[in-house]
mmCIF file of C-alpha atoms in Angstrom:
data_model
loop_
_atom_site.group_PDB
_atom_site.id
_atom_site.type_symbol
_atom_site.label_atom_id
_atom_site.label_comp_id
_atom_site.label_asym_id
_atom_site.label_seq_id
_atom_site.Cartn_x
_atom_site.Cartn_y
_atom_site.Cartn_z
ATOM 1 C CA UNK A 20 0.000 0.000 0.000
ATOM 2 C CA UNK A 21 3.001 2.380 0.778
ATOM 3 C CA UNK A 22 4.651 2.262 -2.664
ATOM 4 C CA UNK A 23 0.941 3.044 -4.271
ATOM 5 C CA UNK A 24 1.121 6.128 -2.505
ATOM 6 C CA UNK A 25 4.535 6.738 -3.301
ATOM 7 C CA UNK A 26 3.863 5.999 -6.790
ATOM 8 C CA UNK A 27 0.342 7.973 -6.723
ATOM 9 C CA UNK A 28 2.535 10.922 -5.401
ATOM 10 C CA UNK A 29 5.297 10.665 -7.346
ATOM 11 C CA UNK A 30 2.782 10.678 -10.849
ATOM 12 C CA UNK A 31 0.673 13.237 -8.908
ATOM 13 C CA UNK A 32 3.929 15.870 -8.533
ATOM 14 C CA UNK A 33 5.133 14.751 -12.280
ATOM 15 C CA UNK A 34 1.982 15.576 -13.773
ATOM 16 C CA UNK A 35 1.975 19.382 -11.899
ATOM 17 C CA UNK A 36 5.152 19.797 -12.470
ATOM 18 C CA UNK A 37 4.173 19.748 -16.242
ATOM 19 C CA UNK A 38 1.516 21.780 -16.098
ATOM 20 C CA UNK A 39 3.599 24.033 -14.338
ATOM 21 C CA UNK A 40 6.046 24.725 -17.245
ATOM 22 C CA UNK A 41 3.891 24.786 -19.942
ATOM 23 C CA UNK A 42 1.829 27.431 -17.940
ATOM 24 C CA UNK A 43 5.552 29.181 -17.424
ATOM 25 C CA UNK A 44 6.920 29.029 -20.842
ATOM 26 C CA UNK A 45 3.362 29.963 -22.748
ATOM 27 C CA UNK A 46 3.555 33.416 -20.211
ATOM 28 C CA UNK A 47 7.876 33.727 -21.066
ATOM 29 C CA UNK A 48 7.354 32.955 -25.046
ATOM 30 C CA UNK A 49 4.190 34.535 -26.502
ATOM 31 C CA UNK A 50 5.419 35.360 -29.549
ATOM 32 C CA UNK A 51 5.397 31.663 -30.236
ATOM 33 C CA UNK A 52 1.748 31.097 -29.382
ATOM 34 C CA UNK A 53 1.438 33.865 -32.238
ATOM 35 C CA UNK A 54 3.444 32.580 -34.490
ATOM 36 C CA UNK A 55 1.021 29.171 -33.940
ATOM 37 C CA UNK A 56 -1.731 31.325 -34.706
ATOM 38 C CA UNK A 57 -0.541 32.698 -37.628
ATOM 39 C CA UNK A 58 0.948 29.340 -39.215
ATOM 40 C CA UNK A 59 -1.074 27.781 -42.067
ATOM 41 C CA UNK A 60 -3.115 24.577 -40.402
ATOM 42 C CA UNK A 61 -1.818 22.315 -43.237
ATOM 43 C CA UNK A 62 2.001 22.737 -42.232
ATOM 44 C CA UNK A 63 1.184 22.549 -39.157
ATOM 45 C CA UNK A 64 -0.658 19.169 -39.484
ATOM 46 C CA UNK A 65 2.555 18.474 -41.384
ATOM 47 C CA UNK A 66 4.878 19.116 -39.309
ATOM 48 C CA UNK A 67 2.906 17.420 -36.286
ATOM 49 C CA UNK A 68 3.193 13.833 -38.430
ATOM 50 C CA UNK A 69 6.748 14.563 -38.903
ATOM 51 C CA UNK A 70 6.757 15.158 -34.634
ATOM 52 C CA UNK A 71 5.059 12.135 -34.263
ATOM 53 C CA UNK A 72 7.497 9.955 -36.544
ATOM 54 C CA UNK A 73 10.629 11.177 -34.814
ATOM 55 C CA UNK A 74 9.116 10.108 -31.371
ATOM 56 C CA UNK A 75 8.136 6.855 -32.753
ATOM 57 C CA UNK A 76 12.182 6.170 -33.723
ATOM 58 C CA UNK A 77 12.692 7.740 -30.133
ATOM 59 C CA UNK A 78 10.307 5.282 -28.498
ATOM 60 C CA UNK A 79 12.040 2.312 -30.562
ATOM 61 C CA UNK A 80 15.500 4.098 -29.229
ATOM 62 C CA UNK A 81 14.914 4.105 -25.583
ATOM 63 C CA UNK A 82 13.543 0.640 -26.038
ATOM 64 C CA UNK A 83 16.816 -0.817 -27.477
ATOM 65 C CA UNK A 84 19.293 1.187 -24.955
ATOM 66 C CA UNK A 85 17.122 -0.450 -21.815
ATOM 67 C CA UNK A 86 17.996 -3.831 -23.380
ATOM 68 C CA UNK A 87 21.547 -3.189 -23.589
ATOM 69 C CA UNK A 88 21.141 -2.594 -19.721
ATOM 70 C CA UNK A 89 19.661 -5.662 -18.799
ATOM 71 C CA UNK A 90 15.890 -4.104 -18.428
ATOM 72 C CA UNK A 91 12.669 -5.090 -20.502
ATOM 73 C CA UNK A 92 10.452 -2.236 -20.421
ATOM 74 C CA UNK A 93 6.673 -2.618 -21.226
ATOM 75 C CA UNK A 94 5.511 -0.683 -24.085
ATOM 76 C CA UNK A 95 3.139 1.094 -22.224
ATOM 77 C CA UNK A 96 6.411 2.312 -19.471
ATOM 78 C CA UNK A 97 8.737 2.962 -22.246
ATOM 79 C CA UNK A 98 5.977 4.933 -23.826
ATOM 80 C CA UNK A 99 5.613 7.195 -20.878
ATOM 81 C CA UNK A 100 8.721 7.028 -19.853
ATOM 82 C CA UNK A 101 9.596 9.191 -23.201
ATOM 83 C CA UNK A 102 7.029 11.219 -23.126
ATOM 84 C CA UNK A 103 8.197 12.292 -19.655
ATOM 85 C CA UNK A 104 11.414 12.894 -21.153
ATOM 86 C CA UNK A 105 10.926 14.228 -24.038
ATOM 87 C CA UNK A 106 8.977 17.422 -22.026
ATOM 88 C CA UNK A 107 11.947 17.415 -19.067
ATOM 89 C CA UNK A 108 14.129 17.996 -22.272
ATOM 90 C CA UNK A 109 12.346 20.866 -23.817
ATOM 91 C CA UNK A 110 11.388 22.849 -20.564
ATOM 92 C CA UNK A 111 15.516 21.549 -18.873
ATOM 93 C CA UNK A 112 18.667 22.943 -19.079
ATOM 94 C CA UNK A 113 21.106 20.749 -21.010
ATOM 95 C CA UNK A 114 19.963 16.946 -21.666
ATOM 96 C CA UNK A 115 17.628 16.495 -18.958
ATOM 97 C CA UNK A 116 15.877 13.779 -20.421
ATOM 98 C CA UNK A 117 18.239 11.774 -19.944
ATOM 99 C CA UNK A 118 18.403 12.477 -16.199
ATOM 100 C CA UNK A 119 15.244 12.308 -16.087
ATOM 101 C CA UNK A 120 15.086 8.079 -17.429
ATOM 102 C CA UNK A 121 18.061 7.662 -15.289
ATOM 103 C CA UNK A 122 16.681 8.922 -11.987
ATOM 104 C CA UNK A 123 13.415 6.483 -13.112
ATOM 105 C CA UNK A 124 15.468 3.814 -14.163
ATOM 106 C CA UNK A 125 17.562 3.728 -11.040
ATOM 107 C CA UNK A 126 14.586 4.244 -9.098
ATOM 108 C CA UNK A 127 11.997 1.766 -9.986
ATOM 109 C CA UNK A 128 14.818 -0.774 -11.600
ATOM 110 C CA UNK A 129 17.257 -0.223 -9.452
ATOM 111 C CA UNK A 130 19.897 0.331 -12.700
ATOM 112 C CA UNK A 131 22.964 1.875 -11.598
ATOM 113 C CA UNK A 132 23.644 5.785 -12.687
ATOM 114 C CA UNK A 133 27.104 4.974 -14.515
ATOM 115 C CA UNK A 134 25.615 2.090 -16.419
ATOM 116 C CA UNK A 135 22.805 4.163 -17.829
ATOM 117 C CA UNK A 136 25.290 7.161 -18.579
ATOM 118 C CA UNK A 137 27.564 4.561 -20.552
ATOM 119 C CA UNK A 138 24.990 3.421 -22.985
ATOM 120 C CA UNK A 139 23.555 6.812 -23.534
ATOM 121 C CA UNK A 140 27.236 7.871 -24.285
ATOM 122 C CA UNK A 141 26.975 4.989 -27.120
ATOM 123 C CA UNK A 142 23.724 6.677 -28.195
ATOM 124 C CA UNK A 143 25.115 9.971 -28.370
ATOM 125 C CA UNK A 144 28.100 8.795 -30.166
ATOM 126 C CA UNK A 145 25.714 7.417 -32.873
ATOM 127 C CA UNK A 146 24.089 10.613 -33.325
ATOM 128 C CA UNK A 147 27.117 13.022 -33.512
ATOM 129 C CA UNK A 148 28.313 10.813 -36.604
ATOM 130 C CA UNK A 149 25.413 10.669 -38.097
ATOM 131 C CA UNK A 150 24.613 14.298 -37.730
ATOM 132 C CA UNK A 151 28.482 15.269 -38.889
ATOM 133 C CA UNK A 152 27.392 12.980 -41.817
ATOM 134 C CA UNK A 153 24.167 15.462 -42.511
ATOM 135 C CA UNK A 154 25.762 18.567 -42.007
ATOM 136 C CA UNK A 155 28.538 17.707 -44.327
ATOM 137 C CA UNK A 156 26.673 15.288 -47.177
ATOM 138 C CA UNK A 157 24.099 17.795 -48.222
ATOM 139 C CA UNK A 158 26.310 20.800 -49.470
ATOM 140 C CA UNK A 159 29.738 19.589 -49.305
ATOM 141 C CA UNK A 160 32.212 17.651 -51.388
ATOM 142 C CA UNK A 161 32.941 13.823 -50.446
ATOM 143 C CA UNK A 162 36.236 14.310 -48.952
ATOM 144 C CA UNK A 163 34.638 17.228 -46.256
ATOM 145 C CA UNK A 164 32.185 14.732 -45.333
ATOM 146 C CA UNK A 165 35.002 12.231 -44.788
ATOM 147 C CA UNK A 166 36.975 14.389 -42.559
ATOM 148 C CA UNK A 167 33.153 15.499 -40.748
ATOM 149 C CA UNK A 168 32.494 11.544 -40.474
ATOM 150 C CA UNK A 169 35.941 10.590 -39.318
ATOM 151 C CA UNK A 170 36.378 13.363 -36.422
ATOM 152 C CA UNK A 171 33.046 12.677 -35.263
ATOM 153 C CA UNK A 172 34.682 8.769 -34.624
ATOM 154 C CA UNK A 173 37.363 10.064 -33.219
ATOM 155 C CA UNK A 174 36.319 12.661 -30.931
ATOM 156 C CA UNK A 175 32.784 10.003 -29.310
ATOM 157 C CA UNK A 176 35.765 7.059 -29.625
ATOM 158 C CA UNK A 177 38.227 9.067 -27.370
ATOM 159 C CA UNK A 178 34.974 10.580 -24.730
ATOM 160 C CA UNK A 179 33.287 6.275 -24.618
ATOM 161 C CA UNK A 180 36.550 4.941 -24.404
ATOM 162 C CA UNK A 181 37.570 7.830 -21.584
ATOM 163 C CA UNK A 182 34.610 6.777 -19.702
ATOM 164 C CA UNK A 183 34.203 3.825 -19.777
ATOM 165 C CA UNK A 184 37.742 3.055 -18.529
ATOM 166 C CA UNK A 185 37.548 4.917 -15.345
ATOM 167 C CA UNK A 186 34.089 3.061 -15.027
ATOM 168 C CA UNK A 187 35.422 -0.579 -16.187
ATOM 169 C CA UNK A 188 33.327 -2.513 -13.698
ATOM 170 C CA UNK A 189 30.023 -0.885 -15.190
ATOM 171 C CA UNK A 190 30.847 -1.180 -18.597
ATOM 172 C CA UNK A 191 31.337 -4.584 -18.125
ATOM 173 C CA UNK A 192 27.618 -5.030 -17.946
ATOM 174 C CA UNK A 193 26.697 -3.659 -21.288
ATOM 175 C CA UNK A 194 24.866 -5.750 -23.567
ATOM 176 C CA UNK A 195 26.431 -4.512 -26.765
ATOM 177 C CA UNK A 196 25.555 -6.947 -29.708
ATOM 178 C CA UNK A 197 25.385 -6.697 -33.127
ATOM 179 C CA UNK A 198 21.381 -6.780 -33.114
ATOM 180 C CA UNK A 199 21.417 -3.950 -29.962
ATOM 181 C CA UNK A 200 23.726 -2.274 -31.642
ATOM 182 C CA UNK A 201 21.931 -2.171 -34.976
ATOM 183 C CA UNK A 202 18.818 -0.999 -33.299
ATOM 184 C CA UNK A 203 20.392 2.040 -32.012
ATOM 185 C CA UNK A 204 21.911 3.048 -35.698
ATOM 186 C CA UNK A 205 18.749 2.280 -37.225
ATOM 187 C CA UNK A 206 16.486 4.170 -34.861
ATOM 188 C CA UNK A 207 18.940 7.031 -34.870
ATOM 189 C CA UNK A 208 18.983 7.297 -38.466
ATOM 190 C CA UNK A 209 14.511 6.996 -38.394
ATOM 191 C CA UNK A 210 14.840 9.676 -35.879
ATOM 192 C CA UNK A 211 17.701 12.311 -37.711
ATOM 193 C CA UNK A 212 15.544 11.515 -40.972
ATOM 194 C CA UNK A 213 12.505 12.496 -39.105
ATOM 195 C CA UNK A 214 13.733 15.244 -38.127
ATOM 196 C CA UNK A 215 15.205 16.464 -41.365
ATOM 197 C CA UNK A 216 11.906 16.188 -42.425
ATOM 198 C CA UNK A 217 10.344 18.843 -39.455
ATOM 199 C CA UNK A 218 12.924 21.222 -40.355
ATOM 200 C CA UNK A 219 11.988 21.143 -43.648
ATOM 201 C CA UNK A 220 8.421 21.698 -43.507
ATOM 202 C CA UNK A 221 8.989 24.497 -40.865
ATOM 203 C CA UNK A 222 11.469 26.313 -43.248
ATOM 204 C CA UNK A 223 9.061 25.345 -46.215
ATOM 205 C CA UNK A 224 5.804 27.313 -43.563
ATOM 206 C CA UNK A 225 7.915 30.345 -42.632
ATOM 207 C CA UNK A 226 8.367 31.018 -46.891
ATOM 208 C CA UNK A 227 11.989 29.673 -47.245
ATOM 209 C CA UNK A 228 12.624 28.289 -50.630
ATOM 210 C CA UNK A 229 15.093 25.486 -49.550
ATOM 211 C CA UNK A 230 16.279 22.223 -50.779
ATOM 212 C CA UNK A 231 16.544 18.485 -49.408
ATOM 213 C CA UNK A 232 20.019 18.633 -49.203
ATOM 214 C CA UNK A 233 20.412 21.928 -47.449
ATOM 215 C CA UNK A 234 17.724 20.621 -44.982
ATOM 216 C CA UNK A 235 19.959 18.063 -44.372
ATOM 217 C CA UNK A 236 23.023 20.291 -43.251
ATOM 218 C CA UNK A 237 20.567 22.494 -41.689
ATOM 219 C CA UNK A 238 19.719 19.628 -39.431
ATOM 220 C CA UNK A 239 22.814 18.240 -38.977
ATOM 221 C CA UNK A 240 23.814 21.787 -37.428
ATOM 222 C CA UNK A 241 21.099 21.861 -35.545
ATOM 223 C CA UNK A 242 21.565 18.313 -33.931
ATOM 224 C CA UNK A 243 25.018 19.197 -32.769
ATOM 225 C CA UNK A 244 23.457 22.311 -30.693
ATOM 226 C CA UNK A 245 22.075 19.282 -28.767
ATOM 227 C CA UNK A 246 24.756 18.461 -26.768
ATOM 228 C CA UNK A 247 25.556 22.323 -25.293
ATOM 229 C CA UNK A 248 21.941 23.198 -24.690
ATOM 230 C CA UNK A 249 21.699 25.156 -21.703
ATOM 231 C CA UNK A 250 17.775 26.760 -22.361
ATOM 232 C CA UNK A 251 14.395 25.439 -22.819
ATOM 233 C CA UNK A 252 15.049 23.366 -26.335
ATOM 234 C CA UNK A 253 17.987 25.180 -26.945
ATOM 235 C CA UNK A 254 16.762 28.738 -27.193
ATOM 236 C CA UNK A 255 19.650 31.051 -28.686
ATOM 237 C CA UNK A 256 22.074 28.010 -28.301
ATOM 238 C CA UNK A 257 20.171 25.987 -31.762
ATOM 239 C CA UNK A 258 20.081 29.435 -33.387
ATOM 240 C CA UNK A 259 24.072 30.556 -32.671
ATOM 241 C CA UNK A 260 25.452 26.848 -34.443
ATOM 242 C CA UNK A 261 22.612 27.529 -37.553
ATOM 243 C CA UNK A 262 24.223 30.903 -38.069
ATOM 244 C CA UNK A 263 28.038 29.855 -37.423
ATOM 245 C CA UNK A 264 26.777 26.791 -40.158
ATOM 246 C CA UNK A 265 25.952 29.159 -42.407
ATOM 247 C CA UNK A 266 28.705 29.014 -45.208
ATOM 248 C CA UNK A 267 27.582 25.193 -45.505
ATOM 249 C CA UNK A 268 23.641 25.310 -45.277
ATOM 250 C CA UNK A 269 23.190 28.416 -46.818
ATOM 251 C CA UNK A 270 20.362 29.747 -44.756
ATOM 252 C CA UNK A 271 19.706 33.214 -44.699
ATOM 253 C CA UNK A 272 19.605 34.927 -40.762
ATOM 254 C CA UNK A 273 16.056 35.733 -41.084
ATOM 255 C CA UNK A 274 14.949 32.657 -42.060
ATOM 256 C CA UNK A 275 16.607 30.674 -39.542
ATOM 257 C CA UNK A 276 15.055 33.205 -36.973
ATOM 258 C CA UNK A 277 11.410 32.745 -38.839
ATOM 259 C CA UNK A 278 11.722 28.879 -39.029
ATOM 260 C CA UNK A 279 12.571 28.851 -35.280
ATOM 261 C CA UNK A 280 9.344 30.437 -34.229
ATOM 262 C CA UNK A 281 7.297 27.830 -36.488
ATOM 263 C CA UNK A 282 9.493 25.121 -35.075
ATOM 264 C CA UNK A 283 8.991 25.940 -31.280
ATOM 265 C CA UNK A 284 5.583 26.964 -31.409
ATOM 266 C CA UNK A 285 4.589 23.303 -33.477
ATOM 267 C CA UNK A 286 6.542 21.523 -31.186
ATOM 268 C CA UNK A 287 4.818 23.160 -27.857
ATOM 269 C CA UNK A 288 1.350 21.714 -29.512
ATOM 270 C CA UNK A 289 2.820 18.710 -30.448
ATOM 271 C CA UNK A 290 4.106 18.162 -25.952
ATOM 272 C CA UNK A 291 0.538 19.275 -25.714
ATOM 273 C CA UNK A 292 -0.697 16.337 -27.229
ATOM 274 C CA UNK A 293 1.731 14.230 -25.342
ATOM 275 C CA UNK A 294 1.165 15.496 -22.018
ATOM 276 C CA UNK A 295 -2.714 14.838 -22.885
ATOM 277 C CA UNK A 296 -1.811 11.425 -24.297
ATOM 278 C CA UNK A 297 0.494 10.556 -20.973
ATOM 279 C CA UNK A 298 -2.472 11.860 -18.728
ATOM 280 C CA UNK A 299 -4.882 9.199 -21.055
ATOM 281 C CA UNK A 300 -2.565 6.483 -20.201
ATOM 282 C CA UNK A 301 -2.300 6.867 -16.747
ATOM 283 C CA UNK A 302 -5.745 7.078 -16.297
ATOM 284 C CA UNK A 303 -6.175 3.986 -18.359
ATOM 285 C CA UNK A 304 -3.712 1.713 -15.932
ATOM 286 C CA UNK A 305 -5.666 3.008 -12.998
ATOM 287 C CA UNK A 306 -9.215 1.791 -14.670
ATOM 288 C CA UNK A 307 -7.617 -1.447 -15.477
ATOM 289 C CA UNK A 308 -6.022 -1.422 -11.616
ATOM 290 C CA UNK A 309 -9.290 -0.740 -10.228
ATOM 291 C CA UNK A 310 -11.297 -3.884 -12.150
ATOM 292 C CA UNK A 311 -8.970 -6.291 -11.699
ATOM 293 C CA UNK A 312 -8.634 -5.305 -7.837
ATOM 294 C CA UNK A 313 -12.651 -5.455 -7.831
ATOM 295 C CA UNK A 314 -12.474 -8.827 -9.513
ATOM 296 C CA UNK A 315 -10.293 -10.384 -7.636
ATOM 297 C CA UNK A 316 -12.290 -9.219 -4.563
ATOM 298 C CA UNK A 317 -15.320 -10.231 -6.050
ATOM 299 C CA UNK A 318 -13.953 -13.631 -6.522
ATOM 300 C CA UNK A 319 -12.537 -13.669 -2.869
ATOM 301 C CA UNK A 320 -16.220 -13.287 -2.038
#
């Protein structure tokens, strides 16, 4: 009975806690709930589908990297579980999703911190090659893509390998096989594609005439702003690496600033939905709680 209430609390204070910062950044950022307004419905829809393909490979993602810990999530946890994330890591400072599935992990698994930081490293490492890959293969001759690819090795090779040797009893639990492995590289690349695809469509809605492949670096710039975000979703920090990128996108200033507002303000429906989704769901497991606790009774009886 204790650890319901703990657990009724816990969802209880994660549930306000959301509310609380969508509340706070719709009153800090209103020029994004008019920028909503003012966005044709269609790219919106759009860009919404694109949103819900990219957390789709996320889902599959997080799904994988629990296996190479040891854990089987249900669908139904894993599902929440990134949802959760997902909003920690808009409305956090630097990658708080992650914190956020680690705290939970250790928590109601019992996984250790380290372990969980290890295979996220792996993740990571994934995406910074593929996004070098992006931001170089979409504007750029072969051999700069190369040298984009090959430092990206290097410099996730040095930080894993770093890391994992001053941690060598935790690493030692990884479960890195060729399947896991694929997983993550194939997820990652659903999830990059996905989101080459949002950026796209919210360059296309702001009236940027771009093409595929300069959607591609544009991405690929933006994914690296990633790992330094230190604002809600990367506020100023996404922005700064798009216009340092410039000479390899080709972007003009404006229409990175334009494509930003359409971006954020799609994306703040799209946690909406989410948050509305993740309330559905709970309230689903407690209606299936609740019968099978009255049938069981009933059956006692």
């Amino acid at each position: 009975m204790n650890k319901r209430m703990v657990r009724s609390w816990a969802v209880g204070t994660v549930l306000l806690a959301t509310i609380a910062a969508f509340i706070w950044y719709i009153k800090t950022h209103p020029d994004q709930i008019t920028q909503l307004k003012a966005t044709n419905p269609a790219w919106l829809a759009a860009i919404l589908l694109a949103n819900i393909g990219g957390m789709a490979a996320l889902i599959g993602l997080y799904q994988v990297l629990v296996r190479m810990v040891g854990i089987r999530l249900p669908a139904t946890e894993n599902m929440l579980l990134t949802i959760y994330s997902s909003i920690a890591n808009f409305f956090g400072p630097l990658q708080s999703g992650p914190g956020v599935r680690a705290a939970y992990l250790k928590a109601k698994h019992g996984l250790p911190l380290k372990r969980y930081v290890l295979v996220t490293l792996v993740a990571y490492a994934v995406f910074a090659v593929l996004s070098a890959f992006c931001l170089a293969v979409g504007t750029r001759p072969w051999w700069q893509t190369a040298l984009a690819v090959m430092a990206a090795v290097g410099s996730s090779a040095l930080v894993i390998h770093t890391i994992s040797k001053k941690h060598s009893s935790e690493s030692k639990h990884l479960i890195l096989t060729a399947p896991l492995m694929t997983g993550v590289v194939i997820f990652t690349v659903l999830q990059i594609l996905f989101l080459t695809v949002r950026f796209y469509l919210t360059l296309r809605a702001s009236g940027t005439d771009v093409s595929l492949g300069q959607a591609l670096s544009y991405t690929g710039a933006a994914n690296f702003a990633l790992f330094v975000s230190v604002t809600p979703d990367g506020i100023g920090i996404r922005e700064a690496f798009l216009l340092f990128s410039q000479s390899i996108h080709g972007v003009a200033t404006s229409d990175i600033v334009a494509a930003s507002l359409v971006d954020r303000a799609a994306y703040i429906l799209f946690l909406g939905l989410l948050f509305v989704l993740a309330v559905g769901l709970h309230a689903k497991e407690r209606i299936i709680r609740a019968s099978s606790a009255k049938t069981a009774k009933n059956a006692l009886h």
